[in-house]
Short mmCIF file of C-alpha atoms in Angstrom, two decimals:
data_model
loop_
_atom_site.label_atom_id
_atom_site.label_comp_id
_atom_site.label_asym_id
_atom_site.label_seq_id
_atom_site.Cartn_x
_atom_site.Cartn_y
_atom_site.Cartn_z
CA UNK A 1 22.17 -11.50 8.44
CA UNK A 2 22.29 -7.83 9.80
CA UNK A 3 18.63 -6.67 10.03
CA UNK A 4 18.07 -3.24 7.43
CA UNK A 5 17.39 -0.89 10.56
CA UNK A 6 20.22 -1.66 12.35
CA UNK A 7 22.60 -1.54 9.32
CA UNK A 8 20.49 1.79 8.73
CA UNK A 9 21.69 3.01 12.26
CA UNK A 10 25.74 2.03 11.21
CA UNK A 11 25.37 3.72 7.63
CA UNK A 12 24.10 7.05 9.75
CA UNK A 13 26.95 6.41 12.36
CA UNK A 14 29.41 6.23 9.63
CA UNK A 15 28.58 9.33 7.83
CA UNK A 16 28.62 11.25 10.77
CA UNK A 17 31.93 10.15 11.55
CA UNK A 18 33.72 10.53 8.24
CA UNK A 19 34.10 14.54 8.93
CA UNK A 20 36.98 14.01 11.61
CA UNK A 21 38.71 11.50 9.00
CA UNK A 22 38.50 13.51 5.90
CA UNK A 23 41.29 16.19 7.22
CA UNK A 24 44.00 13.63 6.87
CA UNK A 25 43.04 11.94 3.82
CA UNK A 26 42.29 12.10 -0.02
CA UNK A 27 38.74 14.02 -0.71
CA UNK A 28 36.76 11.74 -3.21
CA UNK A 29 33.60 12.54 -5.23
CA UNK A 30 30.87 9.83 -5.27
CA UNK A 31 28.56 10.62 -8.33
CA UNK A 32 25.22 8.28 -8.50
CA UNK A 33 23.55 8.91 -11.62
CA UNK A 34 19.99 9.12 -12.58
CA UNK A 35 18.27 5.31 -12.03
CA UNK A 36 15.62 4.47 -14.88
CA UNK A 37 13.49 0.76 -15.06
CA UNK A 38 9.35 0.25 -15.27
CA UNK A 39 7.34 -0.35 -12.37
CA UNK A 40 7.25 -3.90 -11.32
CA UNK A 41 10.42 -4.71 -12.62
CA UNK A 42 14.25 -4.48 -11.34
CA UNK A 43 16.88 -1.49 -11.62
CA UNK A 44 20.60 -1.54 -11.95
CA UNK A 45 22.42 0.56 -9.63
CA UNK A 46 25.74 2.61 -10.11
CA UNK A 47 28.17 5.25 -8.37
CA UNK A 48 31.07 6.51 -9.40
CA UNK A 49 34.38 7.32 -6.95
CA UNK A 50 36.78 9.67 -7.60
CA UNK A 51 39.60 11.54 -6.11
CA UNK A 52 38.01 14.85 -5.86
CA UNK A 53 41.58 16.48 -7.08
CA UNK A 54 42.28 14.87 -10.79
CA UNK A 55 38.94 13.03 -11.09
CA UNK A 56 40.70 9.58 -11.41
CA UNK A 57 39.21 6.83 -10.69
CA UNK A 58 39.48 4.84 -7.42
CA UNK A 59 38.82 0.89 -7.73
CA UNK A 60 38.51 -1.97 -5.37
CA UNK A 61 36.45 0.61 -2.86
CA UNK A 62 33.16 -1.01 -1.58
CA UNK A 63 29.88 1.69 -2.13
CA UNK A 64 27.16 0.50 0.13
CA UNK A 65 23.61 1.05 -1.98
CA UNK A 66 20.03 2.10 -0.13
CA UNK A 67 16.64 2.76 -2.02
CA UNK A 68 14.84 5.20 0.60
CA UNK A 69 17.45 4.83 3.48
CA UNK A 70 17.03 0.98 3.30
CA UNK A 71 20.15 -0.94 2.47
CA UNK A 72 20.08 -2.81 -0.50
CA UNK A 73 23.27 -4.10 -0.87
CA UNK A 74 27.24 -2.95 -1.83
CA UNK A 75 29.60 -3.44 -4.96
CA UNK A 76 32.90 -2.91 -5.30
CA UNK A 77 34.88 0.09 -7.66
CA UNK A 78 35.74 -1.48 -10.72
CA UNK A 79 39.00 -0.20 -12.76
CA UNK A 80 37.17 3.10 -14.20
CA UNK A 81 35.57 3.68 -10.49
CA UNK A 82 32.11 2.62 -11.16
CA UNK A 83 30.43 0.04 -8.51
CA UNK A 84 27.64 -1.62 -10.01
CA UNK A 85 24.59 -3.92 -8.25
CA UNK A 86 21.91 -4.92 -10.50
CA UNK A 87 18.63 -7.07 -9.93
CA UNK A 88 17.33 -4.73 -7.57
CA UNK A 89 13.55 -5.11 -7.33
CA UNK A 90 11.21 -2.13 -7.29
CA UNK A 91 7.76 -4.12 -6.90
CA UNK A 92 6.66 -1.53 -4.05
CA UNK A 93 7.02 1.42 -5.96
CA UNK A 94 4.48 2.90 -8.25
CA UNK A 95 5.48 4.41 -11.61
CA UNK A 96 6.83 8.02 -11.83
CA UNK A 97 9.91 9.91 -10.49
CA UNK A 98 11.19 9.23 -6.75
CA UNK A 99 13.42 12.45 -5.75
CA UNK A 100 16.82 11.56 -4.55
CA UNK A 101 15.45 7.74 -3.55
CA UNK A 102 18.96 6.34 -4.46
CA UNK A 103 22.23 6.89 -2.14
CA UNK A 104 25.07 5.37 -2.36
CA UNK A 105 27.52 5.77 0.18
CA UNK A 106 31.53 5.15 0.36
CA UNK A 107 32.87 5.48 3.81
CA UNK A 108 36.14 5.93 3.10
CA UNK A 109 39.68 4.22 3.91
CA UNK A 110 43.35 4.40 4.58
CA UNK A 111 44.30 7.51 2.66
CA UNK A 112 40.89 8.40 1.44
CA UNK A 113 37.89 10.48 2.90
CA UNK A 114 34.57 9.11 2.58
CA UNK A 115 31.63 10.58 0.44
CA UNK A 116 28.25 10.16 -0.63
CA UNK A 117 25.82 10.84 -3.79
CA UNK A 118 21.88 11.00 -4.27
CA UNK A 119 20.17 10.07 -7.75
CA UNK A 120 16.35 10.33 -8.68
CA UNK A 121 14.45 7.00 -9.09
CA UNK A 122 12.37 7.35 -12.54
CA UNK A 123 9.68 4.17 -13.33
CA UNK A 124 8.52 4.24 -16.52
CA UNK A 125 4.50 2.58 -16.83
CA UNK A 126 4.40 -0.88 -17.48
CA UNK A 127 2.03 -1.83 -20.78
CA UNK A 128 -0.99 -4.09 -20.40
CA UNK A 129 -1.75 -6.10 -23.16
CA UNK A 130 -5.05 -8.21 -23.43
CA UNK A 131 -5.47 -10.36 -26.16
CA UNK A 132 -7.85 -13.18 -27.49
CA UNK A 133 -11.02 -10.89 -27.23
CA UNK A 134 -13.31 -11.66 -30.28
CA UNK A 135 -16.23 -10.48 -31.97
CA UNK A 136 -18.80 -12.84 -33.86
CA UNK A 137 -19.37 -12.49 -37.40
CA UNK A 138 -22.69 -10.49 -37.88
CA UNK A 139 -24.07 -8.85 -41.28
CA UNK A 140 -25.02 -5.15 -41.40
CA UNK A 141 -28.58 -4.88 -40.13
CA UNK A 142 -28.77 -1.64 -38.80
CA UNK A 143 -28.45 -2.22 -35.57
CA UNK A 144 -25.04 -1.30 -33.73
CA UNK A 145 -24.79 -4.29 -31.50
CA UNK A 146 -22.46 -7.67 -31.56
CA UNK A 147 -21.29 -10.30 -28.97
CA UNK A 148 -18.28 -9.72 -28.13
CA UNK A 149 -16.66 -13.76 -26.54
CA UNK A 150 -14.18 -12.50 -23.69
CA UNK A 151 -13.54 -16.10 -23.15
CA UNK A 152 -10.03 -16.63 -24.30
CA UNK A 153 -9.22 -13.16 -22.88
CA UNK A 154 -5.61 -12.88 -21.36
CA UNK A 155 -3.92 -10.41 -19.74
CA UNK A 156 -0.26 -9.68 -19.57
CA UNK A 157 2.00 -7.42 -18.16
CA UNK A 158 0.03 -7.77 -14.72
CA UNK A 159 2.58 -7.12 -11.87
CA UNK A 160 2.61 -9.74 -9.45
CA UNK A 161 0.13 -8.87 -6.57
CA UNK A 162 -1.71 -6.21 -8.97
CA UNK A 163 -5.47 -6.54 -9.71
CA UNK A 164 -6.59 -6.37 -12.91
CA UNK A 165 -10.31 -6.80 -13.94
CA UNK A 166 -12.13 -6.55 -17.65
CA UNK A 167 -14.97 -4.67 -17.80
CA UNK A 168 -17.24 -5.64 -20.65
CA UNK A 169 -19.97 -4.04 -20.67
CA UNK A 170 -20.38 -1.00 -22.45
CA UNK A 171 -18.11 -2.06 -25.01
CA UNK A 172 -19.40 -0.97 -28.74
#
């Protein structure tokens, strides 16, 4: 397996090459479009190629996919141009909007100059749910305080290495 900084070093190689190929060959357009998922899950990633001239669509071209300059993988242009790699995990990332986080990058090939697109990251919050709290059973005697059994309390929605403690007291 190629280690991600020195396929990191290649990708940077490449795209400082693919100025003396372009004169000779077919500009393209590589669009990436904005990446939504919620934090602690996994994100599908896209691009679309293009021949810059008539916009059509240029399959069977590998686009090599990196969230923050690390490589994450590479998919191949389908028939309408679109590459698509999906399961990729965001468990590092907090929730909110990471500028331009996703590149994808198409180095180009016999005929065709290479090209490369940016896209916003956007994690949406993940919901915590806790459930089987109770309260007992206690007539109106003017006084504003019940027992509240936390016993059978369960948490969901925790993200793997998160940590989530209840706080009880206080609670009215």
């Amino acid at each position: 397996a190629v280690r991600p900084t020195v396929l990191s070093a290649i990708i940077s190689l490449l795209m400082l090459c693919m100025p003396a190929f372009a004169s000779a060959a077919t500009a393209t357009t590589l669009t990436v479009p904005t990446v939504t998922g919620v934090y602690g899950g996994t994100v599908t990633l896209t691009a679309k190629l293009t021949k810059s001239s008539d916009n059509s669509p240029l399959s069977g071209k590998t686009i090599i996919f990196t969230l923050n300059s690390l490589p994450v993988g590479t998919a191949n242009t389908d028939s309408s141009g679109t590459a698509t790699l999906t399961g990729i995990p965001t468990l590092t990332l907090s929730a909110g909007t990471h500028a331009n986080y996703v590149k994808a990058l198409y180095i180009g090939g016999i005929g065709y100059a290479g090209d490369n697109g940016s896209a916003d990251l956007v994690l949406a919050k993940k919901a915590l749910t806790v459930t089987g709290i109770t309260a007992q059973d206690k007539p109106y005697d003017g006084n504003r305080n019940a027992v509240i059994n936390t016993s059978g309390a369960h948490r969901s929605g925790v993200v793997l290495l998160d940590q989530v403690n209840m706080v009880t007291s206080g609670a009215v």
